[in-house]
Coordinates of C-alpha atoms in Angstrom, one line a residue:
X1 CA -38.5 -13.3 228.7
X2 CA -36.4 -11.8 225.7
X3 CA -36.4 -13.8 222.8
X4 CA -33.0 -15.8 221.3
X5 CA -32.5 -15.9 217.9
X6 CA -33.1 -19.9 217.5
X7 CA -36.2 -19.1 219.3
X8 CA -37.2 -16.4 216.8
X9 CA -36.7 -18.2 214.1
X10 CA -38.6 -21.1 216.0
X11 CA -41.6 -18.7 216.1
X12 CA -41.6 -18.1 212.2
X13 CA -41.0 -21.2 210.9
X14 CA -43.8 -22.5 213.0
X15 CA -46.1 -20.2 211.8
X16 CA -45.7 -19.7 208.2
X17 CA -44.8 -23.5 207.3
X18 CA -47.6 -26.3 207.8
X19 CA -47.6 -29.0 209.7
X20 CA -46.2 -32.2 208.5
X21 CA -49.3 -34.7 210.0
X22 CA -52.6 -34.2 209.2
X23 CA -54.8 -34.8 212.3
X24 CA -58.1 -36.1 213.3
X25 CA -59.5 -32.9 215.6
X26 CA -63.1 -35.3 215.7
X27 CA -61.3 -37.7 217.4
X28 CA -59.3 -36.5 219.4
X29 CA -62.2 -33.6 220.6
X30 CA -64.8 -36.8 221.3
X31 CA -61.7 -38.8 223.6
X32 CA -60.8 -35.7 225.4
X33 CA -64.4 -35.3 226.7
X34 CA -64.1 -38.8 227.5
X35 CA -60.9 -38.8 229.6
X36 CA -63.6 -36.8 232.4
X37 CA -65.2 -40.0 232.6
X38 CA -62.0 -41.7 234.3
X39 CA -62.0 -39.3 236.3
X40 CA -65.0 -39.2 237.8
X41 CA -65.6 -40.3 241.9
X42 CA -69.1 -41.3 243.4
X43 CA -71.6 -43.2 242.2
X44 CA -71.2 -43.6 238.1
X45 CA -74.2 -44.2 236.5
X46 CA -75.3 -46.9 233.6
X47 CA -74.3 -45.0 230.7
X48 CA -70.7 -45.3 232.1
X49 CA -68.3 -45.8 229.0
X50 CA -64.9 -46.3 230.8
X51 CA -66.4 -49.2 232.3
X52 CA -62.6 -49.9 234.2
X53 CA -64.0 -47.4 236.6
X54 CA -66.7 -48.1 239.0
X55 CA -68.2 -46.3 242.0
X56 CA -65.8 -44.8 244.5
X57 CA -65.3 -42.7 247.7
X58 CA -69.1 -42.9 249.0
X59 CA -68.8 -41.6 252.2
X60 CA -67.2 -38.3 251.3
X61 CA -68.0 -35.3 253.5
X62 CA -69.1 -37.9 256.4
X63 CA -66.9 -36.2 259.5
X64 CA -68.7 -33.1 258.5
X65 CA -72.5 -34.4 258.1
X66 CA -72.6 -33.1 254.3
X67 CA -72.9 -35.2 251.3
X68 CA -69.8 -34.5 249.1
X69 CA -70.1 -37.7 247.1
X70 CA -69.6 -37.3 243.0
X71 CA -67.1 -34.7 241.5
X72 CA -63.5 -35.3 239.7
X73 CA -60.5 -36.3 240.9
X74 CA -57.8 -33.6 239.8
X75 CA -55.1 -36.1 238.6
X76 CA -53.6 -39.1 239.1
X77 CA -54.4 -39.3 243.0
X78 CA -57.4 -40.0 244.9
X79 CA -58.0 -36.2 246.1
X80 CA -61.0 -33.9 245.3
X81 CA -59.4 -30.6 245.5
X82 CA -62.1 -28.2 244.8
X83 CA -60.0 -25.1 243.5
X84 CA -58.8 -27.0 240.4
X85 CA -61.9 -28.3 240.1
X86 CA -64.2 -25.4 240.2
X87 CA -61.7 -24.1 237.2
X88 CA -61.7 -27.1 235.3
X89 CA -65.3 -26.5 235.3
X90 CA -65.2 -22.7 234.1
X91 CA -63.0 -23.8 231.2
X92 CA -65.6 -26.8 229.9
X93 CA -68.1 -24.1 230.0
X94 CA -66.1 -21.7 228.2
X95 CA -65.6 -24.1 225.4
X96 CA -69.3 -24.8 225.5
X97 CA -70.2 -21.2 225.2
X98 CA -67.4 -20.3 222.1
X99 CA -67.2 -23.1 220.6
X100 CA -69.7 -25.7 221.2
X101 CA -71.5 -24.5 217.7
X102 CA -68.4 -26.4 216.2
X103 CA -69.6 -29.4 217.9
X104 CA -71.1 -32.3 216.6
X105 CA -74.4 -32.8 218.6
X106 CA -73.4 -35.6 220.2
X107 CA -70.0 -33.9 221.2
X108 CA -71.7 -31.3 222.9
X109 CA -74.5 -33.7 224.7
X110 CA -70.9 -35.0 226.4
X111 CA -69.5 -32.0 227.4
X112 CA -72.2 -30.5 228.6
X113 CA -72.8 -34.2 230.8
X114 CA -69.2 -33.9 231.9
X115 CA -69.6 -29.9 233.0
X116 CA -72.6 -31.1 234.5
X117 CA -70.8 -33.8 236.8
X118 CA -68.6 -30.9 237.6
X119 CA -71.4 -28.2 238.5
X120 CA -73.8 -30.7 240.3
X121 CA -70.8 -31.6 242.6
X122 CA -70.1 -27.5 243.1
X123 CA -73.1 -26.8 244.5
X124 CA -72.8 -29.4 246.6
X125 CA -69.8 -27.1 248.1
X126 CA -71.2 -23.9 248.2
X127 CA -75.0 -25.7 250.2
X128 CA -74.2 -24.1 253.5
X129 CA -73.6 -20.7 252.6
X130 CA -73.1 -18.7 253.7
X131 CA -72.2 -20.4 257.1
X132 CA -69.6 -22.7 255.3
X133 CA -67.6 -23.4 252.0
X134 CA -66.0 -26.9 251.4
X135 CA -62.5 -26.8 250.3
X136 CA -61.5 -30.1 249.9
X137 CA -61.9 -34.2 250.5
X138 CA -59.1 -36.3 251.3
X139 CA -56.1 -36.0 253.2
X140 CA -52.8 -35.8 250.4
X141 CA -50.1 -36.9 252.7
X142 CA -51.5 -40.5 253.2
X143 CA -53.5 -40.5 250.0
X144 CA -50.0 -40.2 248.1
X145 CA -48.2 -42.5 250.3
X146 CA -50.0 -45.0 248.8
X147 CA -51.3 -46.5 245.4
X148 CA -54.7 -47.3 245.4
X149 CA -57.3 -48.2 242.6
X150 CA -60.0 -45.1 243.8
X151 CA -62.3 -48.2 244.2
X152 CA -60.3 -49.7 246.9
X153 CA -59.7 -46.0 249.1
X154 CA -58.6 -46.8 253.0
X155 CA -56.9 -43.7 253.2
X156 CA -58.6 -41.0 255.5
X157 CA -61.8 -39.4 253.1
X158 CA -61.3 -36.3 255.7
X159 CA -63.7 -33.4 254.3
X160 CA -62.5 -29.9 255.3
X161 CA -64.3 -26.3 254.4
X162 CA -64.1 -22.8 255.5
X163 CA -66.3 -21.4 258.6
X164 CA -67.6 -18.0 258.1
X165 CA -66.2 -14.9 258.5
X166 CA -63.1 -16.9 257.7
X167 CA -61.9 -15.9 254.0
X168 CA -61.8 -17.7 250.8
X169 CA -62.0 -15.5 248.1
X170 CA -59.8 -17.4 245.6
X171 CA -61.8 -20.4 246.4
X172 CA -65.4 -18.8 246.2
X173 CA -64.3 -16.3 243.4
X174 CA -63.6 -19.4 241.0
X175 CA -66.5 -21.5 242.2
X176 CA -68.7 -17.9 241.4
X177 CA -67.1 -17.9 237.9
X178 CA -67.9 -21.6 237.5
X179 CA -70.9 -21.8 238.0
X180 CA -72.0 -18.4 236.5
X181 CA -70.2 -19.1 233.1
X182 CA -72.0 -23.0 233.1
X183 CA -75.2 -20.9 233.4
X184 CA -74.7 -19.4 230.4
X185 CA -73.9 -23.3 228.5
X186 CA -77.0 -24.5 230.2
X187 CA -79.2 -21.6 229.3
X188 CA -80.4 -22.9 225.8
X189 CA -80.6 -26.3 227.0
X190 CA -82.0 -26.8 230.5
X191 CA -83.6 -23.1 232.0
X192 CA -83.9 -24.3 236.0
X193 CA -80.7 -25.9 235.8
X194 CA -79.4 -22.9 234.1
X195 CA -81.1 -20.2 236.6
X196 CA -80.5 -22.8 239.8
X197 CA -76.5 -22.0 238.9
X198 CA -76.6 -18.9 238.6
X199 CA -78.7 -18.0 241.5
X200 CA -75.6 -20.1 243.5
X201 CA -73.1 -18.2 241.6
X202 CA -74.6 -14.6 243.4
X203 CA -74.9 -16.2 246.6
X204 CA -70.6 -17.8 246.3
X205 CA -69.7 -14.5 245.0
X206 CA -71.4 -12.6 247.6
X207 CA -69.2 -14.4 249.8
X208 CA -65.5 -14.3 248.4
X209 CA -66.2 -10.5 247.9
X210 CA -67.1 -10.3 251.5
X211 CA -64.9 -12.2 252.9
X212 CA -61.5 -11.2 251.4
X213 CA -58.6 -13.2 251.3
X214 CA -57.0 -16.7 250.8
X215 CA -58.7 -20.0 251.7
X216 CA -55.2 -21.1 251.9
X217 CA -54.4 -18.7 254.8
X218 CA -57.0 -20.8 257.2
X219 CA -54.7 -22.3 259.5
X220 CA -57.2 -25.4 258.7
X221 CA -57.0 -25.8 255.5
X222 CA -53.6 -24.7 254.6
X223 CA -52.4 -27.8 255.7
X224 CA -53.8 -30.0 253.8
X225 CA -54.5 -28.0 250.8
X226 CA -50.7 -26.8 250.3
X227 CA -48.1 -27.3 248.7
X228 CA -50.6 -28.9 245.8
X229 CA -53.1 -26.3 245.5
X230 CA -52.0 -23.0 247.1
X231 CA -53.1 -19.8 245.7
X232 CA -49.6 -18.8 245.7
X233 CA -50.8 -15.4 242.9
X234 CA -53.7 -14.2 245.8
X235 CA -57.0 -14.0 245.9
X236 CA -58.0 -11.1 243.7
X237 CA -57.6 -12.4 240.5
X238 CA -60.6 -14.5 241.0
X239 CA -62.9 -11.6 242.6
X240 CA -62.8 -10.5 239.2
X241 CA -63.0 -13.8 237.5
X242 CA -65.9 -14.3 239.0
X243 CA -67.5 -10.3 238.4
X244 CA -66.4 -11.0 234.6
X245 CA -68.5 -14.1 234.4
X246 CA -70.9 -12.7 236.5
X247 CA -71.2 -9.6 234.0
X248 CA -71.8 -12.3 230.9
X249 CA -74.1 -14.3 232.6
X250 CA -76.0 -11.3 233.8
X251 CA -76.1 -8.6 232.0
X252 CA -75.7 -6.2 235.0
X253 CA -73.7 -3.0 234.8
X254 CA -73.1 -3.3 238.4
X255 CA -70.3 -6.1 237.7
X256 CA -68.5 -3.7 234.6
X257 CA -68.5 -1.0 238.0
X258 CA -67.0 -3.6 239.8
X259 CA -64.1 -4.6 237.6
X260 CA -63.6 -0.8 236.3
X261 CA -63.3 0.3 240.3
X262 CA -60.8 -2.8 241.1
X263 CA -58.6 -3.3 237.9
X264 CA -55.9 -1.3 240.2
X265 CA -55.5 -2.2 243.2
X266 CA -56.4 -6.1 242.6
X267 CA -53.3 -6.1 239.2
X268 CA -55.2 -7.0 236.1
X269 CA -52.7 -5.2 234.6
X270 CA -50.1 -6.9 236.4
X271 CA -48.8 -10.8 236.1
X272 CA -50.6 -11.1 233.1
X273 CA -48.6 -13.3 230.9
X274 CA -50.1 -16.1 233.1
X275 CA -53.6 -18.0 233.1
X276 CA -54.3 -21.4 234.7
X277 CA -55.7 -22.8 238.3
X278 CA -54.2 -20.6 240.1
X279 CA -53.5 -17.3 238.0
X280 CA -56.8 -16.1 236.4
X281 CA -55.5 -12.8 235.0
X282 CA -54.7 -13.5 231.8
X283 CA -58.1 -14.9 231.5
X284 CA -60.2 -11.7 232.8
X285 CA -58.6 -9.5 230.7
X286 CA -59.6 -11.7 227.5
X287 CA -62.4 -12.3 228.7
X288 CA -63.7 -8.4 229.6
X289 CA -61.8 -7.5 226.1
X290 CA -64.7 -8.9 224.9
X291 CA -66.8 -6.6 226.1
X292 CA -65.3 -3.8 224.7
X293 CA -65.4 -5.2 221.2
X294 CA -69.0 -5.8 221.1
X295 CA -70.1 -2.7 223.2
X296 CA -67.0 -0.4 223.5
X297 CA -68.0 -0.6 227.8
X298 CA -66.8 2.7 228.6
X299 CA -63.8 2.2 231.5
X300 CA -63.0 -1.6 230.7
X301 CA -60.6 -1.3 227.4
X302 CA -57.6 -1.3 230.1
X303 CA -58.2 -4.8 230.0
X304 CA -58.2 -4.8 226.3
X305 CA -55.2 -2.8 226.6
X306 CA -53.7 -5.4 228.7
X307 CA -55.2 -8.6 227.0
X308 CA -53.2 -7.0 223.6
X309 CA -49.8 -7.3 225.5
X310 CA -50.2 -10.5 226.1
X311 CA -51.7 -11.7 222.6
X312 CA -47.8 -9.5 221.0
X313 CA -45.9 -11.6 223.8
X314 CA -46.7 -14.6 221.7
X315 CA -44.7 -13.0 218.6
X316 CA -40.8 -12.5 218.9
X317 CA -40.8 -9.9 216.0
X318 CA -43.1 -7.8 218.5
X319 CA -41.6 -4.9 221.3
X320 CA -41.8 -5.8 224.7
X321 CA -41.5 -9.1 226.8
X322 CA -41.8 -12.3 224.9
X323 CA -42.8 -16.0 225.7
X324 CA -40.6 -18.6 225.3
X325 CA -40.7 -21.7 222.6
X326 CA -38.7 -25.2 222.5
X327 CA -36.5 -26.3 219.7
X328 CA -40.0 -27.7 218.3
X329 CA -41.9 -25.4 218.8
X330 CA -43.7 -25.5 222.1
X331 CA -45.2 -22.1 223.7
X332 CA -43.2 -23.7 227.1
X333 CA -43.5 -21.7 230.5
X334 CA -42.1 -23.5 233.5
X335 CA -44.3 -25.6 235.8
X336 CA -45.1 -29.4 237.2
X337 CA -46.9 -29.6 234.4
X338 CA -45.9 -28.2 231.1
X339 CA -48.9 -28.7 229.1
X340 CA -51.6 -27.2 231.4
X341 CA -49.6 -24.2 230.8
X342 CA -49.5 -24.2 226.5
X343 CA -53.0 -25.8 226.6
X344 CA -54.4 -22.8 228.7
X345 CA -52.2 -19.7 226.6
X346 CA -53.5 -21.1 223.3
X347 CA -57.3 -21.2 224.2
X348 CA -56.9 -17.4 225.1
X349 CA -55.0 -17.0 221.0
X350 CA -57.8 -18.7 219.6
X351 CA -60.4 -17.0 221.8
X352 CA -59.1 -13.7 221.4
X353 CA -58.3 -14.4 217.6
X354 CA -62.0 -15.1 216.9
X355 CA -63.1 -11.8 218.9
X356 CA -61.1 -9.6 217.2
X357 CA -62.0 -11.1 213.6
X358 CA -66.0 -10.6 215.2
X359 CA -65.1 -7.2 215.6
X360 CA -63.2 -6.7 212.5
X361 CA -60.0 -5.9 213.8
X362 CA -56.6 -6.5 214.1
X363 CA -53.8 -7.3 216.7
X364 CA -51.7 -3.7 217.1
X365 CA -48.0 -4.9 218.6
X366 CA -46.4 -1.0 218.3
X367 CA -46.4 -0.6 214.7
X368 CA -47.1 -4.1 213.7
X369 CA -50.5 -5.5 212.9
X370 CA -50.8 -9.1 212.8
X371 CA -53.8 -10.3 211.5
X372 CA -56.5 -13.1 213.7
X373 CA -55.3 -15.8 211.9
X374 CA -51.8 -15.8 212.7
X375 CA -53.3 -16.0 216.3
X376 CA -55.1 -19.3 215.4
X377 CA -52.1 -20.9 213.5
X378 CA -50.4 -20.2 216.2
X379 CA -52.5 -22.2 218.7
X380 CA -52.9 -24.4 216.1
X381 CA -49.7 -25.6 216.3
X382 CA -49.5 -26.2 220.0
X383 CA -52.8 -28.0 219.1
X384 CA -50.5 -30.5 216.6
X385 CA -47.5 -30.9 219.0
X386 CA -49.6 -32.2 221.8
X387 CA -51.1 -34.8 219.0
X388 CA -47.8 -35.5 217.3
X389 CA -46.5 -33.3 215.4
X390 CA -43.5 -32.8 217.6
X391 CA -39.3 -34.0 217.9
X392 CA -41.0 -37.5 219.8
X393 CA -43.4 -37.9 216.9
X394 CA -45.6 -39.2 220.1
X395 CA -48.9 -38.3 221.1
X396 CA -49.5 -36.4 224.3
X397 CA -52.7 -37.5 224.4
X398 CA -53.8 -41.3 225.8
X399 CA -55.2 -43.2 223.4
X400 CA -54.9 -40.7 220.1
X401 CA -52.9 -41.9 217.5
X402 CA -50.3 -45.2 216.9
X403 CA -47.7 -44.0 219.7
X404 CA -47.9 -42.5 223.1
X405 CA -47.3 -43.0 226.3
X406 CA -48.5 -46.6 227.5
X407 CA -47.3 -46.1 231.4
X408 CA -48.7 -43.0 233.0
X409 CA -48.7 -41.5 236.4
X410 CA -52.7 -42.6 237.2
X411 CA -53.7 -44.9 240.2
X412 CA -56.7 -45.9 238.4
X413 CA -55.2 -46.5 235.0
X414 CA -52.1 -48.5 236.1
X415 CA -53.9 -50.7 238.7
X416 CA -56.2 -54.2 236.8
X417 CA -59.5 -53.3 237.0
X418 CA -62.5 -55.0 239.3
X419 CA -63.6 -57.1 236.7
X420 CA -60.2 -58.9 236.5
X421 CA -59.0 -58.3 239.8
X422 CA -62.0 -58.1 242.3
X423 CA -60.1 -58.3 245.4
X424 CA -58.7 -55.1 246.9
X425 CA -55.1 -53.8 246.6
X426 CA -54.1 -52.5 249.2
X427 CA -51.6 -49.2 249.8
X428 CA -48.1 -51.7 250.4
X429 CA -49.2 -53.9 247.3
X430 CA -50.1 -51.0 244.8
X431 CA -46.3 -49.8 245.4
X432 CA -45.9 -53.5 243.4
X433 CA -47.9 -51.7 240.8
X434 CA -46.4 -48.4 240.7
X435 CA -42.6 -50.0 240.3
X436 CA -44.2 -52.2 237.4
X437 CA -42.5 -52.0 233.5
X438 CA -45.5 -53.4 232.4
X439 CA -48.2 -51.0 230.1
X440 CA -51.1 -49.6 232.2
X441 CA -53.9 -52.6 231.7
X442 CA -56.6 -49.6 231.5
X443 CA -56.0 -47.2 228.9
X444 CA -57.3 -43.4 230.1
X445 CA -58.8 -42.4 226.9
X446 CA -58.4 -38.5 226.1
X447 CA -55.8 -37.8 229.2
X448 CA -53.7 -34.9 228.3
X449 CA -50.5 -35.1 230.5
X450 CA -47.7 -33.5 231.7
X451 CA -45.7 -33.6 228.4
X452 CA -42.0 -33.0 227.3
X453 CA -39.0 -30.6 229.0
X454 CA -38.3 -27.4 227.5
X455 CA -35.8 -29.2 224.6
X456 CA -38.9 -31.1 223.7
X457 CA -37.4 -34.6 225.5
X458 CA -40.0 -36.8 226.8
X459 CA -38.9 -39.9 229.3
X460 CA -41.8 -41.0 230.4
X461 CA -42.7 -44.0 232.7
X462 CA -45.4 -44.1 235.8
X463 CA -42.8 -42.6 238.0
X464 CA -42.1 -39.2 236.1
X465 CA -45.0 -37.7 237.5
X466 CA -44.6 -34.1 236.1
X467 CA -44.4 -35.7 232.4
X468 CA -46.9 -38.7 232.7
X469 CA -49.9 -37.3 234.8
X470 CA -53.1 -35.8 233.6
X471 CA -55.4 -33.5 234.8
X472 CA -58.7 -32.1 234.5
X473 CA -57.2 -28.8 234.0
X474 CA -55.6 -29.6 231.0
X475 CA -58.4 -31.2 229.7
X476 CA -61.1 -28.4 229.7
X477 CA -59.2 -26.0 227.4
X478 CA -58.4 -28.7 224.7
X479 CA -62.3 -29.3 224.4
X480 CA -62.7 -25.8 223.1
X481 CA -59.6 -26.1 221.0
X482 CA -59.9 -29.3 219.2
X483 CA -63.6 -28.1 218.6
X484 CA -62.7 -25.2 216.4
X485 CA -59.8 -26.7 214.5
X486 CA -62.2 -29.7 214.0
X487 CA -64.7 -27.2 212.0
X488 CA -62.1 -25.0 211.0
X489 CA -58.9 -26.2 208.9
X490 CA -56.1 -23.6 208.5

């Protein structure tokens, strides 16, 4: 992770000269809550904006006698995989609770409605414990050998969950965190929905934490969850997820005892240039740094300590390991999916950027001191690329702005919808769709997808999967962002 010198002087230039298109953060913050409403499996409801969509996938959780209809589909398939979920969840929440007083009302009436989608559907998961956690609904072999419209689903709806005293930490520890840290969104608004989440959040978390391991270990569920959703960086990064949020939500001292005895031997101080689906640890540490800001927790600033070598990694001038930046200028770490990745890192530089100006401090990088708001120009810029400002002068995001992508990797959006195509497609015929030049005929409003290579090249088409599909994931983090930068011009 050493820095070259084109990348160095990548990382200046971006951060002392503006950007060259001025953007519309109200925008783009009310279509990216929107995207969640393409998204969304079950029965929609009247108020339904993305009217392409209609009701979907009613029988889920049949072969197990549960009722696992509703949720989000991660991506571009017909899947419910709840690990991504449950986190895509956390991070609406997240942006609710930092950053939802930069909303417009109406903004935040919609992101609260799409966390709530996500929550309702969550506890839906965790109604048996603590017999039995759902993992998952749908089987991803057949569902990706073919391309089906989520209205016209023939493809096995198979529910799967983990039996007690199997483990599934990972699984439980981010469902915990979920639905602890949308406890805290809900609080102001809706008490009993507010105290009904977090009373599930105890009960999931009393689970992963007793239960140790990897829901991906279950002989069961391994094979249908991997290689999609694997917790390939272990389990213990979301045991302490979940005690973070469970600490903020509560109040309890017991969960600061909790992190302090477990920092160790579960490696927040290890791995933690990484924060995403699977990888939660950049995220604790930020997140307990906070704690030591506002209260000076004795035991916790290690995680301070640890969040502040990951804030200097986004500086090249800084000692130490560095990230990496394209030609243009995007923070780019290697993945399926580039842009979960920068969309992810930047929410913790603007998150961590506000608590340190709360606190009246500054970032300390061995004798440098860089001040909060080179942290939010900084994410600011990430913020711009993924709207435009980039080599592609393109848009990222669906929908936002005169030119972007108008063929991505979506069953839903690339399929006509039931209105002008009422009879079914079936799996042979969608392949028809798939191999198509034509433009989606549905336009996913507010999808963030896959983005560019690391020289900032974009090809594009339905096919290129890791550049053209969205995901939830990517999604929840850009709320929070475009939120403050809509309030907040640098």
């Amino acid at each position: 992770m050493k820095p070259s010198i084109c990348s160095s002087i990548v990382l200046i230039l971006l951060i002392i000269l503006p950007t060259t298109i001025s953007h519309d953060y109200s925008d783009a913050l009310t279509k990216s809550i929107l995207f969640f409403e393409g998204q969304r499996s079950g029965y929609l409801p009247r108020e339904q904006r993305m009217t392409w969509r209609r009701n979907s996938a009613l029988n889920d959780g049949k072969n197990l006698n549960a009722n696992l209809v509703g949720g989000y589909y991660d991506a571009g398939d017909n899947i419910k995989f709840h690990f991504p979920m449950a986190f895509t969840a956390t991070m609406l929440a997240w942006s609710a609770i930092d950053f939802g007083s930069y909303m417009s009302p109406t903004d935040l009436r919609d992101n609260l409605v799409a966390l709530r989608w996500g929550t309702n559907y969550l506890l839906k998961t965790v109604s048996q414990l603590p017999n039995r956690i759902f993992v998952q609904v749908g089987e991803p072999t057949p569902d990706h050998q073919c391309w089906e419209r989520p209205e016209d689903m023939d493809t096995p709806r198979t529910a799967y969950a983990v039996e007690a005293p199997n483990p599934a930490s990972d699984l439980a520890g981010e469902i915990a965190a979920a639905l602890a840290a949308a406890s805290i969104a809900f609080k102001q608004f809706d008490p009993r929905y507010s105290k009904l989440l977090l009373d599930n959040a105890l009960k999931t978390f009393e689970y992963a934490d007793s239960h140790r391991g990897s829901y991906t270990n279950n002989p069961e569920t391994k094979l249908a969850v991997c290689p999609f959703y694997c917790s390939v960086n272990g389990y213990e990064d979301e045991l302490l997820w979940g005690a973070a949020w469970l600490r903020r939500a509560t109040g309890k001292d017991s969960y600061i005892k909790y992190l302090v005895d477990n920092r160790q031997s579960f490696g927040s101080d290890s791995n933690y240039f990484e924060f995403g689906w699977d990888n939660k640890v950049g995220g604790v540490n930020v997140l307990v740094a906070k704690e030591v800001f506002e209260k000076n927790v004795a035991g916790i600033a290690p995680y301070k300590d640890t969040a502040e070598k990951l804030m200097c990694s986004f500086f090249l001038e800084t000692p130490g390991a560095h990230m990496s930046y394209s030609p243009g200028g995007l923070l780019y770490k290697p993945g399926s999916s580039q842009l979960q990745n920068t969309v992810a890192l930047s929410f913790l530089l603007l998150t961590y950027a506000n608590y340190l100006s709360k606190s009246s401090q500054q970032l300390h990088c061995g004798s440098l001191k860089i001040q909060p708001d080179s942290l939010r120009r900084l994410a600011k810029r990430q913020v711009d690329y993924i709207l435009g400002d980039n080599p592609m002068k393109m848009s990222y995001m669906i929908g936002y702005g005169n030119r972007y992508p108008r063929q991505i990797h979506h069953r839903g959006a690339s399929s006509p919808s039931i209105t002008t195509h009422p009879t079914a497609i079936k799996c042979s015929e969608g392949w028809n769709i798939f191999a198509s030049p034509n433009p989606d005929p549905n336009v996913l409003v507010g999808a963030v997808i896959g983005g560019p290579d690391i020289d900032d090249k974009f090809i594009g088409g339905r096919t290129n999967a890791s550049e053209t599909e969205p995901t939830t994931y990517i999604n929840a983090p850009f709320v929070g962002l475009l939120a403050y930068f809509k309030a907040n011009p640098i």
